[in-house]
CSV table of C-alpha atoms and ligand atoms in Angstrom, one decimal:
chain,number,residue,atom,x,y,z
A,1,MET,CA,-67.0,45.8,-38.8
A,2,SER,CA,-69.5,44.4,-41.3
A,3,PRO,CA,-69.2,40.7,-42.5
A,4,MET,CA,-67.5,40.2,-45.8
A,5,PRO,CA,-70.0,39.3,-48.6
A,6,LYS,CA,-70.2,35.6,-49.6
A,7,LEU,CA,-68.7,34.9,-53.0
A,8,SER,CA,-69.4,31.9,-55.1
A,9,THR,CA,-67.9,29.6,-57.6
A,10,MET,CA,-69.5,27.6,-60.4
A,11,ILE,CA,-68.1,24.2,-61.2
A,12,GLU,CA,-69.1,21.6,-63.7
A,13,ILE,CA,-69.5,18.1,-62.3
A,14,LYS,CA,-68.6,15.6,-64.7
A,15,VAL,CA,-69.2,11.7,-65.1
A,16,PRO,CA,-66.0,10.3,-63.6
A,17,ASP,CA,-63.9,7.6,-65.4
A,18,ILE,CA,-66.1,4.6,-65.1
A,19,GLY,CA,-63.8,2.1,-66.7
A,20,ASP,CA,-64.9,0.5,-69.9
A,21,PHE,CA,-68.4,1.9,-70.0
A,22,SER,CA,-69.5,4.5,-72.5
A,23,ASN,CA,-72.9,5.6,-73.8
A,24,ILE,CA,-74.7,4.3,-70.7
A,25,PRO,CA,-78.4,5.4,-69.9
A,26,VAL,CA,-79.3,7.8,-67.0
A,27,ILE,CA,-82.1,5.9,-65.2
A,28,GLU,CA,-82.7,8.3,-62.5
A,29,VAL,CA,-82.2,12.1,-62.1
A,30,LEU,CA,-82.5,12.8,-58.3
A,31,VAL,CA,-82.0,16.7,-58.3
A,32,SER,CA,-83.2,19.6,-60.3
A,33,ALA,CA,-82.0,23.2,-60.8
A,34,GLY,CA,-82.3,25.2,-57.8
A,35,ASP,CA,-81.9,22.2,-55.3
A,36,ARG,CA,-79.4,22.6,-52.4
A,37,VAL,CA,-77.2,19.5,-52.1
A,38,LYS,CA,-74.6,18.4,-49.5
A,39,ALA,CA,-71.4,16.8,-50.5
A,40,GLU,CA,-71.9,13.2,-51.3
A,41,ASP,CA,-75.7,13.7,-52.3
A,42,SER,CA,-76.5,11.6,-55.4
A,43,LEU,CA,-77.4,13.5,-58.4
A,44,VAL,CA,-78.0,10.9,-61.1
A,45,THR,CA,-78.2,7.2,-61.4
A,46,LEU,CA,-76.4,5.5,-64.4
A,47,GLU,CA,-77.0,2.0,-65.5
A,48,SER,CA,-74.7,-0.3,-67.7
A,49,ASP,CA,-75.6,-3.8,-68.2
A,50,LYS,CA,-73.2,-4.9,-65.4
A,51,ALA,CA,-74.0,-2.4,-62.7
A,52,THR,CA,-75.9,0.6,-61.7
A,53,MET,CA,-74.1,3.5,-60.1
A,54,GLU,CA,-74.9,7.0,-58.8
A,55,VAL,CA,-72.8,10.0,-59.4
A,56,PRO,CA,-72.6,12.1,-56.1
A,57,SER,CA,-72.0,15.8,-55.7
A,58,PRO,CA,-68.3,16.3,-54.7
A,59,GLN,CA,-69.2,19.4,-52.6
A,60,ALA,CA,-72.2,21.2,-51.0
A,61,GLY,CA,-73.8,23.9,-52.8
A,62,VAL,CA,-76.9,24.8,-55.1
A,63,ILE,CA,-77.5,23.1,-58.4
A,64,ARG,CA,-77.6,25.9,-60.9
A,65,GLU,CA,-78.1,23.8,-63.9
A,66,MET,CA,-79.0,20.3,-64.5
A,67,ARG,CA,-77.5,19.1,-67.9
A,68,LEU,CA,-78.9,15.5,-68.0
A,69,LYS,CA,-82.4,14.1,-68.2
A,70,LEU,CA,-83.9,10.7,-67.9
A,71,ASN,CA,-82.5,8.2,-70.6
A,72,ASP,CA,-79.8,10.4,-71.8
A,73,LYS,CA,-76.7,8.4,-72.8
A,74,VAL,CA,-73.4,9.5,-71.1
A,75,SER,CA,-69.7,8.6,-71.1
A,76,ALA,CA,-66.8,9.7,-68.8
A,77,GLY,CA,-66.3,13.4,-68.9
A,78,ASP,CA,-69.9,14.4,-69.8
A,79,VAL,CA,-71.2,17.2,-67.7
A,80,VAL,CA,-73.9,16.2,-65.2
A,81,ALA,CA,-74.7,19.6,-63.6
A,82,ILE,CA,-73.3,23.0,-62.8
A,83,LEU,CA,-73.0,23.6,-59.0
A,84,GLU,CA,-72.5,26.8,-57.3
A,85,ILE,CA,-70.3,26.6,-54.4
A,86,GLU,CA,-70.6,29.1,-51.5
A,87,ALA,CA,-66.9,29.8,-51.4
A,88,GLN,CA,-66.6,31.6,-48.1
A,89,GLN,CA,-68.0,31.5,-44.6
A,90,GLU,CA,-68.4,34.5,-42.5
A,91,GLY,CA,-65.0,35.4,-41.0
A,92,ALA,CA,-63.1,32.9,-42.9
A,93,ALA,CA,-60.1,34.1,-45.2
A,94,GLN,CA,-61.5,35.5,-48.4
A,95,VAL,CA,-60.3,34.6,-51.9
A,96,PRO,CA,-61.9,37.0,-54.4
A,97,VAL,CA,-63.5,34.6,-56.9
A,98,ARG,CA,-65.8,35.7,-59.6
A,99,PRO,CA,-68.6,33.3,-60.6
A,100,GLU,CA,-66.9,31.1,-63.3
A,101,VAL,CA,-67.1,27.7,-64.6
A,102,GLN,CA,-64.0,25.7,-63.5
A,103,PRO,CA,-62.7,23.1,-65.8
A,104,GLU,CA,-63.6,19.9,-64.2
A,105,LEU,CA,-64.5,18.4,-60.8
A,106,ALA,CA,-64.9,14.7,-61.3
A,107,PRO,CA,-66.5,13.0,-58.2
A,108,GLU,CA,-65.8,9.4,-57.4
A,109,ILE,CA,-68.6,7.3,-59.0
A,110,ARG,CA,-70.8,5.4,-56.6
A,111,PRO,CA,-71.4,2.0,-58.0
A,112,GLU,CA,-74.0,-0.4,-56.8
A,113,ILE,CA,-72.2,-3.7,-56.3
A,114,ARG,CA,-73.6,-6.9,-57.9
A,115,PRO,CA,-73.4,-10.0,-55.9
A,116,GLU,CA,-69.9,-11.0,-57.1
A,117,ALA,CA,-68.3,-8.1,-55.4
A,118,ARG,CA,-68.0,-6.6,-52.0
A,119,PRO,CA,-68.9,-2.9,-51.5
A,120,GLU,CA,-67.0,0.1,-52.8
A,121,PRO,CA,-66.8,3.5,-51.6
A,122,GLY,CA,-69.6,6.0,-52.0
A,123,GLN,CA,-72.8,4.1,-51.7
A,124,GLU,CA,-75.5,6.7,-50.7
A,125,ALA,CA,-77.6,6.2,-47.8
A,126,LEU,CA,-81.3,7.2,-48.5
A,127,SER,CA,-82.5,9.1,-45.4
A,128,LYS,CA,-85.1,7.5,-43.3
A,129,ALA,CA,-87.1,10.6,-43.6
A,130,ALA,CA,-87.6,9.6,-47.3
A,131,ILE,CA,-89.5,6.4,-46.1
A,132,PRO,CA,-93.3,6.9,-46.5
A,133,GLN,CA,-95.0,7.0,-43.1
A,134,ALA,CA,-97.5,4.1,-44.2
A,135,VAL,CA,-94.5,1.7,-44.3
A,136,PRO,CA,-92.8,1.4,-40.8
A,137,ALA,CA,-89.0,1.1,-41.0
A,138,ASN,CA,-88.8,-1.9,-38.9
A,139,PRO,CA,-86.5,-4.6,-40.5
A,140,ALA,CA,-86.9,-7.0,-37.6
A,141,ALA,CA,-90.6,-7.0,-37.7
A,142,LEU,CA,-90.5,-7.4,-41.4
A,143,ALA,CA,-88.1,-10.3,-41.2
A,144,SER,CA,-90.3,-12.3,-38.9
A,145,ARG,CA,-93.3,-11.6,-41.0
A,146,LEU,CA,-91.3,-12.8,-44.0
A,147,ILE,CA,-90.4,-16.0,-42.2
A,148,ALA,CA,-94.0,-16.4,-40.8
A,149,GLN,CA,-95.3,-16.3,-44.5
A,150,GLY,CA,-92.9,-18.8,-45.7
A,151,TYR,CA,-90.6,-16.4,-47.7
A,152,ALA,CA,-87.4,-18.1,-46.4
A,153,ALA,CA,-86.4,-19.9,-49.8
A,154,VAL,CA,-84.9,-17.1,-52.1
A,155,ASP,CA,-82.5,-18.0,-55.0
A,156,PRO,CA,-79.3,-16.5,-53.7
A,157,SER,CA,-77.9,-16.0,-57.2
A,158,LEU,CA,-80.7,-13.9,-58.5
A,159,VAL,CA,-79.8,-10.3,-59.2
A,160,PRO,CA,-82.7,-8.0,-58.6
A,161,TYR,CA,-82.8,-5.1,-61.2
A,162,ALA,CA,-82.9,-1.8,-59.3
A,163,SER,CA,-81.1,1.4,-58.9
A,164,PRO,CA,-78.8,2.0,-55.8
A,165,SER,CA,-81.3,4.3,-54.2
A,166,VAL,CA,-84.0,1.8,-54.5
A,167,ARG,CA,-81.8,-0.9,-53.1
A,168,GLN,CA,-80.9,1.4,-50.2
A,169,PHE,CA,-84.5,2.2,-49.6
A,170,ALA,CA,-85.2,-1.6,-49.5
A,171,ARG,CA,-82.2,-2.2,-47.2
A,172,GLU,CA,-83.5,0.5,-44.8
A,173,LEU,CA,-86.8,-1.4,-44.6
A,174,GLY,CA,-85.2,-4.7,-44.4
A,175,ALA,CA,-86.9,-5.9,-47.6
A,176,ASP,CA,-85.0,-8.5,-49.8
A,177,LEU,CA,-85.4,-7.1,-53.4
A,178,LYS,CA,-85.3,-10.8,-54.8
A,179,LEU,CA,-88.8,-11.1,-53.3
A,180,VAL,CA,-90.1,-8.0,-55.0
A,181,LYS,CA,-91.7,-7.8,-58.4
A,182,GLY,CA,-90.4,-4.9,-60.5
A,183,THR,CA,-93.1,-2.8,-62.5
A,184,GLY,CA,-90.6,-0.4,-64.1
A,185,GLY,CA,-89.2,-0.8,-67.6
A,186,GLY,CA,-87.7,-4.1,-68.3
A,187,GLY,CA,-88.9,-5.3,-64.9
A,188,ARG,CA,-86.9,-2.7,-62.9
A,189,ILE,CA,-87.8,-2.5,-59.3
A,190,LEU,CA,-89.3,1.0,-58.5
A,191,GLN,CA,-89.6,2.5,-54.9
A,192,GLU,CA,-93.2,2.1,-55.1
A,193,ASP,CA,-92.8,-1.7,-55.8
A,194,VAL,CA,-90.8,-1.9,-52.5
A,195,THR,CA,-93.4,0.1,-50.5
A,196,SER,CA,-96.3,-2.1,-51.8
A,197,PHE,CA,-94.2,-5.3,-51.1
A,198,VAL,CA,-93.7,-4.2,-47.5
A,199,LYS,CA,-97.3,-3.2,-47.0
A,200,SER,CA,-98.5,-6.4,-48.4
A,201,VAL,CA,-96.2,-8.5,-46.1
A,202,MET,CA,-97.0,-6.4,-43.0
A,203,THR,CA,-100.7,-6.7,-43.5
A,204,ARG,CA,-101.0,-10.4,-44.7
A,205,PRO,CA,-101.6,-13.1,-42.1
A,206,PRO,CA,-99.0,-15.7,-41.5
A,207,VAL,CA,-99.5,-19.0,-43.3
A,208,GLU,CA,-99.9,-22.3,-41.6
A,209,ARG,CA,-96.5,-24.0,-41.7
A,210,SER,CA,-95.9,-27.7,-42.0
A,211,SER,CA,-92.4,-27.4,-40.7
A,212,PRO,CA,-91.7,-28.4,-37.1
A,213,ALA,CA,-92.3,-25.6,-34.6
A,214,GLY,CA,-89.4,-23.8,-33.5
A,215,LEU,CA,-87.6,-23.0,-36.6
A,216,GLU,CA,-88.8,-19.5,-37.0
A,217,LEU,CA,-86.2,-16.8,-36.0
A,218,PRO,CA,-87.4,-14.7,-33.2
A,219,PRO,CA,-86.6,-11.0,-33.7
A,220,PRO,CA,-83.4,-9.6,-32.2
A,221,PRO,CA,-83.9,-8.7,-28.5
A,222,LYS,CA,-84.8,-5.2,-28.0
A,223,VAL,CA,-82.7,-4.1,-24.8
A,224,ASP,CA,-82.3,-0.7,-23.2
A,225,PHE,CA,-78.6,-1.0,-22.5
A,226,SER,CA,-78.4,2.3,-20.6
A,227,GLN,CA,-80.1,0.7,-17.7
A,228,PHE,CA,-77.0,-1.3,-17.0
A,229,GLY,CA,-74.4,1.5,-17.4
A,230,GLU,CA,-73.2,4.4,-19.5
A,231,ILE,CA,-73.4,3.9,-23.3
A,232,SER,CA,-72.8,5.8,-26.5
A,233,GLU,CA,-73.9,5.2,-30.1
A,234,GLN,CA,-71.7,4.8,-33.1
A,235,PRO,CA,-73.2,4.4,-36.6
A,236,LEU,CA,-71.6,1.6,-38.8
A,237,SER,CA,-69.7,3.0,-41.8
A,238,ARG,CA,-71.3,3.0,-45.2
A,239,ILE,CA,-69.2,0.0,-46.3
A,240,GLN,CA,-69.9,-1.8,-42.9
A,241,LYS,CA,-73.7,-1.4,-43.5
A,242,LEU,CA,-73.3,-2.7,-47.1
A,243,SER,CA,-71.2,-5.5,-46.2
A,244,ALA,CA,-73.5,-6.5,-43.5
A,245,GLY,CA,-76.2,-7.3,-45.9
A,246,TYR,CA,-74.0,-9.3,-48.3
A,247,LEU,CA,-72.3,-11.2,-45.3
A,248,HIS,CA,-75.7,-12.0,-43.7
A,249,ARG,CA,-77.1,-13.2,-47.1
A,250,ASN,CA,-74.0,-15.4,-47.8
A,251,TRP,CA,-73.9,-16.8,-44.4
A,252,ILE,CA,-77.5,-17.8,-44.2
A,253,SER,CA,-78.2,-18.8,-47.9
A,254,ILE,CA,-75.1,-20.9,-48.3
A,255,PRO,CA,-74.4,-24.0,-46.5
A,256,HIS,CA,-70.8,-23.5,-45.4
A,257,VAL,CA,-68.4,-26.2,-44.2
A,258,THR,CA,-64.8,-25.3,-43.3
A,259,GLN,CA,-61.9,-27.6,-44.1
A,260,HIS,CA,-58.8,-26.9,-42.0
A,261,ASP,CA,-55.2,-28.1,-43.0
A,262,GLU,CA,-51.7,-27.1,-42.5
A,263,ALA,CA,-48.9,-26.5,-44.9
A,264,ASP,CA,-45.3,-26.9,-44.1
A,265,ILE,CA,-43.8,-23.6,-45.5
A,266,THR,CA,-40.3,-23.9,-43.9
A,267,ASP,CA,-38.6,-24.0,-47.4
A,268,MET,CA,-41.2,-21.5,-48.9
A,269,GLU,CA,-40.2,-18.9,-46.1
A,270,ALA,CA,-36.6,-19.3,-46.8
A,271,PHE,CA,-37.1,-18.7,-50.4
A,272,ARG,CA,-39.3,-15.7,-49.7
A,273,LYS,CA,-36.8,-14.2,-47.5
A,274,ALA,CA,-34.1,-14.5,-50.0
A,275,GLN,CA,-36.2,-12.7,-52.6
A,276,SER,CA,-37.5,-10.1,-50.0
A,277,ALA,CA,-34.6,-7.7,-50.5
A,278,ASP,CA,-35.2,-7.6,-54.3
A,279,ALA,CA,-38.9,-6.7,-53.7
A,280,GLU,CA,-38.0,-4.1,-51.2
A,281,LYS,CA,-35.7,-2.5,-53.6
A,282,GLN,CA,-38.6,-2.2,-56.0
A,283,GLY,CA,-40.8,-0.6,-53.3
A,284,PHE,CA,-43.1,-3.4,-52.2
A,285,LYS,CA,-43.0,-6.3,-49.6
A,286,LEU,CA,-43.1,-10.0,-50.5
A,287,THR,CA,-45.4,-11.7,-48.0
A,288,PRO,CA,-46.6,-15.2,-47.9
A,289,LEU,CA,-50.0,-14.1,-49.5
A,290,VAL,CA,-48.6,-14.0,-53.2
A,291,PHE,CA,-47.5,-17.6,-52.9
A,292,LEU,CA,-50.9,-18.4,-51.6
A,293,ILE,CA,-52.5,-16.6,-54.7
A,294,LYS,CA,-50.2,-18.8,-56.9
A,295,ALA,CA,-51.2,-22.0,-55.1
A,296,SER,CA,-54.8,-21.2,-55.1
A,297,VAL,CA,-54.6,-20.8,-59.0
A,298,ALA,CA,-53.0,-24.3,-59.2
A,299,ALA,CA,-55.6,-25.7,-57.1
A,300,LEU,CA,-58.5,-23.9,-59.0
A,301,LYS,CA,-57.1,-25.6,-62.1
A,302,LYS,CA,-57.0,-29.0,-60.8
A,303,PHE,CA,-60.3,-28.8,-59.2
A,304,PRO,CA,-62.6,-26.7,-61.6
A,305,GLN,CA,-65.7,-27.0,-59.3
A,306,PHE,CA,-64.0,-24.6,-57.0
A,307,ASN,CA,-63.6,-22.0,-60.0
A,308,ALA,CA,-67.3,-22.1,-60.6
A,309,SER,CA,-70.7,-20.4,-59.7
A,310,LEU,CA,-74.2,-21.8,-59.5
A,311,ASP,CA,-76.5,-20.3,-62.1
A,312,THR,CA,-79.6,-18.5,-61.2
A,313,SER,CA,-81.7,-21.8,-61.4
A,314,GLY,CA,-79.3,-23.5,-59.0
A,315,LYS,CA,-79.2,-26.5,-61.4
A,316,ASN,CA,-76.0,-25.9,-63.3
A,317,LEU,CA,-72.6,-24.8,-62.4
A,318,ILE,CA,-71.0,-22.1,-64.5
A,319,LEU,CA,-67.2,-23.2,-64.9
A,320,LYS,CA,-64.7,-20.3,-65.3
A,321,SER,CA,-61.5,-20.6,-67.4
A,322,TYR,CA,-60.1,-17.4,-66.0
A,323,PHE,CA,-58.2,-17.1,-62.6
A,324,ASN,CA,-59.2,-14.0,-60.8
A,325,ILE,CA,-58.5,-13.9,-57.0
A,326,GLY,CA,-60.2,-11.6,-54.4
A,327,ILE,CA,-58.1,-10.4,-51.6
A,328,ALA,CA,-59.9,-9.3,-48.4
A,329,VAL,CA,-58.3,-5.9,-47.3
A,330,ASP,CA,-59.0,-4.5,-43.9
A,331,THR,CA,-59.6,-0.8,-44.1
A,332,SER,CA,-60.6,1.8,-41.5
A,333,GLU,CA,-64.1,2.0,-43.1
A,334,GLY,CA,-64.6,-1.9,-43.3
A,335,LEU,CA,-63.7,-4.8,-45.4
A,336,LEU,CA,-63.2,-4.5,-49.1
A,337,VAL,CA,-62.3,-7.3,-51.6
A,338,PRO,CA,-60.4,-6.0,-54.6
A,339,VAL,CA,-59.7,-8.6,-57.3
A,340,LEU,CA,-56.3,-9.4,-58.9
A,341,ARG,CA,-57.0,-10.4,-62.4
A,342,GLU,CA,-55.4,-13.2,-64.5
A,343,CYS,CA,-53.1,-14.4,-61.7
A,344,ASN,CA,-52.3,-17.4,-63.8
A,345,ARG,CA,-50.4,-15.2,-66.1
A,346,LYS,CA,-48.6,-13.0,-63.6
A,347,SER,CA,-45.3,-13.8,-61.7
A,348,ILE,CA,-45.0,-13.7,-57.9
A,349,MET,CA,-43.2,-10.4,-58.1
A,350,ASP,CA,-46.0,-8.9,-60.4
A,351,LEU,CA,-48.6,-10.1,-58.0
A,352,ALA,CA,-46.8,-8.7,-55.0
A,353,LYS,CA,-46.5,-5.3,-56.6
A,354,GLU,CA,-50.1,-5.3,-57.6
A,355,LEU,CA,-51.2,-6.4,-54.3
A,356,ALA,CA,-49.3,-3.6,-52.5
A,357,GLU,CA,-50.8,-1.0,-55.0
A,358,VAL,CA,-54.5,-2.4,-54.8
A,359,SER,CA,-54.4,-2.6,-51.0
A,360,ILE,CA,-53.2,1.1,-50.8
A,361,ARG,CA,-56.0,2.1,-53.2
A,362,ALA,CA,-58.7,0.1,-51.1
A,363,ARG,CA,-57.5,1.9,-47.9
A,364,GLU,CA,-57.6,5.3,-49.5
A,365,GLN,CA,-61.2,4.5,-50.8
A,366,LYS,CA,-60.2,4.8,-54.3
A,367,LEU,CA,-61.0,1.4,-55.9
A,368,LYS,CA,-63.2,1.7,-59.0
A,369,LEU,CA,-66.0,-0.8,-59.8
A,370,GLN,CA,-63.9,-2.9,-62.1
A,371,ASP,CA,-61.4,-3.5,-59.2
A,372,ILE,CA,-63.8,-5.5,-57.1
A,373,GLN,CA,-65.6,-7.3,-59.9
A,374,GLY,CA,-65.0,-10.9,-61.5
A,375,GLY,CA,-63.6,-12.8,-58.7
A,376,CYS,CA,-63.4,-16.5,-58.9
A,377,PHE,CA,-62.1,-17.4,-55.4
A,378,SER,CA,-61.1,-15.1,-52.4
A,379,ILE,CA,-58.4,-15.2,-49.9
A,380,SER,CA,-58.8,-13.7,-46.4
A,381,SER,CA,-55.3,-13.5,-44.7
A,382,LEU,CA,-55.1,-12.6,-41.0
A,383,GLY,CA,-51.8,-14.1,-40.8
A,384,GLY,CA,-50.0,-10.7,-40.3
A,385,ILE,CA,-52.2,-10.4,-37.1
A,386,GLY,CA,-52.4,-13.8,-35.5
A,387,GLY,CA,-54.7,-16.8,-34.8
A,388,THR,CA,-54.7,-20.5,-35.4
A,389,GLY,CA,-58.0,-20.8,-37.8
A,390,PHE,CA,-61.1,-19.3,-38.6
A,391,THR,CA,-64.2,-19.6,-40.6
A,392,PRO,CA,-64.2,-17.3,-43.6
A,393,ILE,CA,-67.6,-16.5,-45.2
A,394,ILE,CA,-68.0,-17.2,-48.9
A,395,ASN,CA,-68.2,-14.2,-51.2
A,396,ALA,CA,-71.1,-15.2,-53.4
A,397,PRO,CA,-71.4,-16.1,-56.3
A,398,GLU,CA,-68.1,-17.6,-55.7
A,399,VAL,CA,-68.2,-21.1,-54.0
A,400,ALA,CA,-65.2,-21.1,-51.8
A,401,VAL,CA,-62.9,-18.9,-49.7
A,402,MET,CA,-59.6,-19.5,-48.1
A,403,GLY,CA,-58.8,-18.1,-44.7
A,404,VAL,CA,-55.2,-18.0,-43.7
A,405,SER,CA,-53.9,-17.6,-40.1
A,406,ARG,CA,-50.3,-17.0,-38.7
A,407,SER,CA,-47.6,-19.5,-39.4
A,408,ARG,CA,-46.0,-21.1,-36.4
A,409,MET,CA,-42.7,-23.1,-35.7
A,410,GLN,CA,-43.8,-26.6,-34.6
A,411,ALA,CA,-42.3,-29.8,-33.5
A,412,VAL,CA,-43.1,-32.1,-36.4
A,413,TRP,CA,-42.5,-35.9,-36.4
A,414,ASN,CA,-40.5,-36.8,-39.7
A,415,GLY,CA,-40.6,-40.7,-38.9
A,416,LYS,CA,-37.5,-40.7,-36.9
A,417,SER,CA,-37.3,-37.6,-34.8
A,418,PHE,CA,-39.2,-34.1,-34.2
A,419,GLU,CA,-38.0,-31.5,-36.5
A,420,PRO,CA,-38.7,-27.7,-36.2
A,421,ARG,CA,-41.1,-26.7,-39.1
A,422,LEU,CA,-42.9,-23.7,-40.0
A,423,MET,CA,-46.5,-24.5,-40.3
A,424,LEU,CA,-49.1,-22.3,-42.0
A,425,PRO,CA,-52.8,-23.0,-40.9
A,426,LEU,CA,-55.3,-22.9,-43.9
A,427,SER,CA,-59.1,-22.9,-43.5
A,428,VAL,CA,-61.1,-23.4,-46.7
A,429,SER,CA,-64.8,-22.7,-46.4
A,430,TYR,CA,-66.8,-24.1,-49.3
A,431,ASP,CA,-70.4,-24.3,-50.6
A,432,HIS,CA,-71.6,-27.7,-49.8
A,433,ARG,CA,-74.2,-27.8,-52.5
A,434,VAL,CA,-71.4,-27.7,-55.0
A,435,ILE,CA,-68.5,-29.4,-53.3
A,436,ASP,CA,-68.3,-32.5,-51.3
A,437,GLY,CA,-66.3,-32.9,-48.2
A,438,ALA,CA,-63.8,-35.3,-49.8
A,439,THR,CA,-63.1,-32.9,-52.8
A,440,ALA,CA,-62.6,-30.1,-50.4
A,441,ALA,CA,-60.1,-32.1,-48.3
A,442,ARG,CA,-58.3,-32.9,-51.6
A,443,PHE,CA,-58.3,-29.3,-52.8
A,444,THR,CA,-57.0,-28.0,-49.5
A,445,ARG,CA,-54.2,-30.8,-49.4
A,446,PHE,CA,-53.2,-30.1,-52.9
A,447,LEU,CA,-53.0,-26.3,-52.3
A,448,GLY,CA,-50.9,-26.9,-49.2
A,449,SER,CA,-48.6,-29.3,-51.2
A,450,GLN,CA,-47.9,-26.5,-53.7
A,451,LEU,CA,-46.7,-24.4,-50.9
A,452,GLU,CA,-44.7,-27.1,-49.5
A,453,ASP,CA,-42.7,-27.7,-52.8
A,454,LEU,CA,-42.7,-24.5,-54.8
A,455,ARG,CA,-41.3,-26.2,-57.8
A,456,LEU,CA,-44.7,-27.7,-58.2
A,457,LEU,CA,-46.0,-24.1,-59.1
A,458,THR,CA,-43.9,-24.0,-62.1
A,459,LEU,CA,-45.6,-27.2,-63.7
B,501,CAO,N1,-47.9,-16.0,-41.1
B,501,CAO,C1,-47.0,-15.2,-40.5
B,501,CAO,N2,-46.6,-13.9,-40.9
B,501,CAO,C2,-47.3,-13.5,-41.9
B,501,CAO,C3,-48.5,-14.2,-42.5
B,501,CAO,C4,-48.7,-15.4,-42.2
B,501,CAO,N3,-49.6,-16.2,-42.7
B,501,CAO,N4,-48.9,-13.3,-43.4
B,501,CAO,C5,-48.3,-12.2,-43.4
B,501,CAO,N5,-47.4,-12.1,-42.6
B,501,CAO,C6,-46.4,-11.2,-42.3
B,501,CAO,C7,-45.8,-10.5,-43.4
B,501,CAO,O1,-44.8,-11.2,-44.0
B,501,CAO,C8,-45.6,-9.3,-42.9
B,501,CAO,O2,-44.3,-9.3,-42.1
B,501,CAO,P1,-43.2,-8.1,-42.1
B,501,CAO,O3,-43.9,-6.8,-41.6
B,501,CAO,O4,-42.2,-8.5,-41.3
B,501,CAO,O5,-42.8,-8.0,-43.6
B,501,CAO,C9,-46.6,-8.9,-41.8
B,501,CAO,O6,-47.1,-10.1,-41.5
B,501,CAO,C10,-47.7,-8.0,-42.2
B,501,CAO,O7,-48.3,-8.5,-43.5
B,501,CAO,P2,-49.3,-7.6,-44.2
B,501,CAO,O8,-50.6,-7.8,-43.6
B,501,CAO,O9,-48.9,-6.1,-44.2
B,501,CAO,O10,-49.3,-8.1,-45.7
B,501,CAO,P3,-50.2,-9.4,-46.4
B,501,CAO,O11,-49.7,-9.4,-47.8
B,501,CAO,O12,-50.0,-10.6,-45.6
B,501,CAO,O13,-51.6,-8.9,-46.5
B,501,CAO,C11,-53.6,-7.5,-46.8
B,501,CAO,C12,-52.1,-7.8,-47.2
B,501,CAO,C13,-54.0,-6.4,-47.4
B,501,CAO,C14,-54.3,-8.7,-47.1
B,501,CAO,C15,-53.6,-7.4,-45.2
B,501,CAO,O14,-52.9,-6.3,-44.9
B,501,CAO,C16,-55.0,-7.2,-44.8
B,501,CAO,O15,-55.7,-6.3,-44.9
B,501,CAO,N6,-55.5,-8.3,-44.0
B,501,CAO,C17,-56.7,-8.5,-43.3
B,501,CAO,C18,-57.7,-9.1,-44.1
B,501,CAO,C19,-58.9,-9.3,-43.3
B,501,CAO,O16,-59.5,-8.3,-42.7
B,501,CAO,N7,-59.6,-10.4,-43.4
B,501,CAO,C20,-60.9,-10.7,-42.7
B,501,CAO,C21,-62.0,-11.0,-43.5
B,501,CAO,S1,-63.3,-11.7,-42.6
B,501,CAO,O17,-63.8,-10.4,-41.7
């Protein structure tokens, strides 16, 4: 029997809902008519004043028409391209489809996260094949060169101006965009700028350093693990790869100190359990985390330097009068930090409902750019899993983060006898450039005291 002919369908790929943005310019057109694309290949890059984002192809196929060109202004619903999808593979069940333009196929937008947020679904990896041969993709060698040339001090709050694909290109090479001078319009960093930067670093001799010997980081050891036993290789997820860069930057560029404390949540837990049935009736769980969000807001109000960011000069604090709390959510693809907004204006029940809803969206990779922006302070709760304390990493440009471990019943001395009390471990990491140890100890104790007497949260 001869194989069935392949039939095809035309679809319109549209700019998806991108929150508050409209009329934003196209800064890169990455494909043209006739190009064959895979699902998730980037088609165009858009740029608002807050973020750059790529629009990926929702399916594999051939671009039949490119509707956008450089500098076009677009809004949600505008057509990016017409994609022809090969509908059937040989031997597969056939559905007779005439070439036609289907009403809409809106891909998830792929934002480039600015430093105030953790990564979001969809960030495209530029293939290693795209890296020019003249520039070796050897991040370890580049890192040791950078250190040897005295490049260590970079302003961590600088936001380089570059498209997601250039950022990805730079990450592949291990080049920190904050060190690269942009020659594009308005100082935008182009791929050529990254290439010339890497070439210049790799060819320039190391500078003589006045610092004591031994402070340079050696490159990571290169080991052939297979000589010790069987191995297999597993690539990191896209979110893990993105997070890795941010976590590494935050860990090495912010002087972290972690303040540990414990809060007696015996009464809070009795109250929470009493209210839990009501929450369950409404379809969500009431966990200790929402009480922690409320206590954090109270502590941020009392200690404004915790609700702040360093400006790009590193000489001024930007104090915030809004109270948006980021919550670390563990997903199968890696860590995401959606932000709950205006937590000062929401009730415990409102927050519990929103937390349930946003953590589901995070786990289903459905967060939008605005869901992960604008955080003031983050909470990472591992209390549902276990542990007695840990050192959370600050989510720059925030200046503090709270890690929460599992509450445990403990024998606590009340002055006359030991009493069984439920104690909750709190670990607050703070940026020591902005916050003193004494203030951090007061902040953490104050936060704990709010949990110990929930009436304080009503003040
Ligand atoms: N002590 C004791 N029990 C706790 C607790 C604590 N500190 N915090 C939560 N629990 C309990 C909850 O009450 C719940 O109990 P039930 O199943 O009996 O109702 C259970 O543990 C599970 O809670 P949960 O994890 O589903 O809900 P949560 O509101 O505490 O947390 C979320 C929600 C999304 C933050 C969480 O699921 C999560 O992803 N945590 C991981 C965060 C993370 O990875 N951090 C590390 C970042 S650094 O790499």
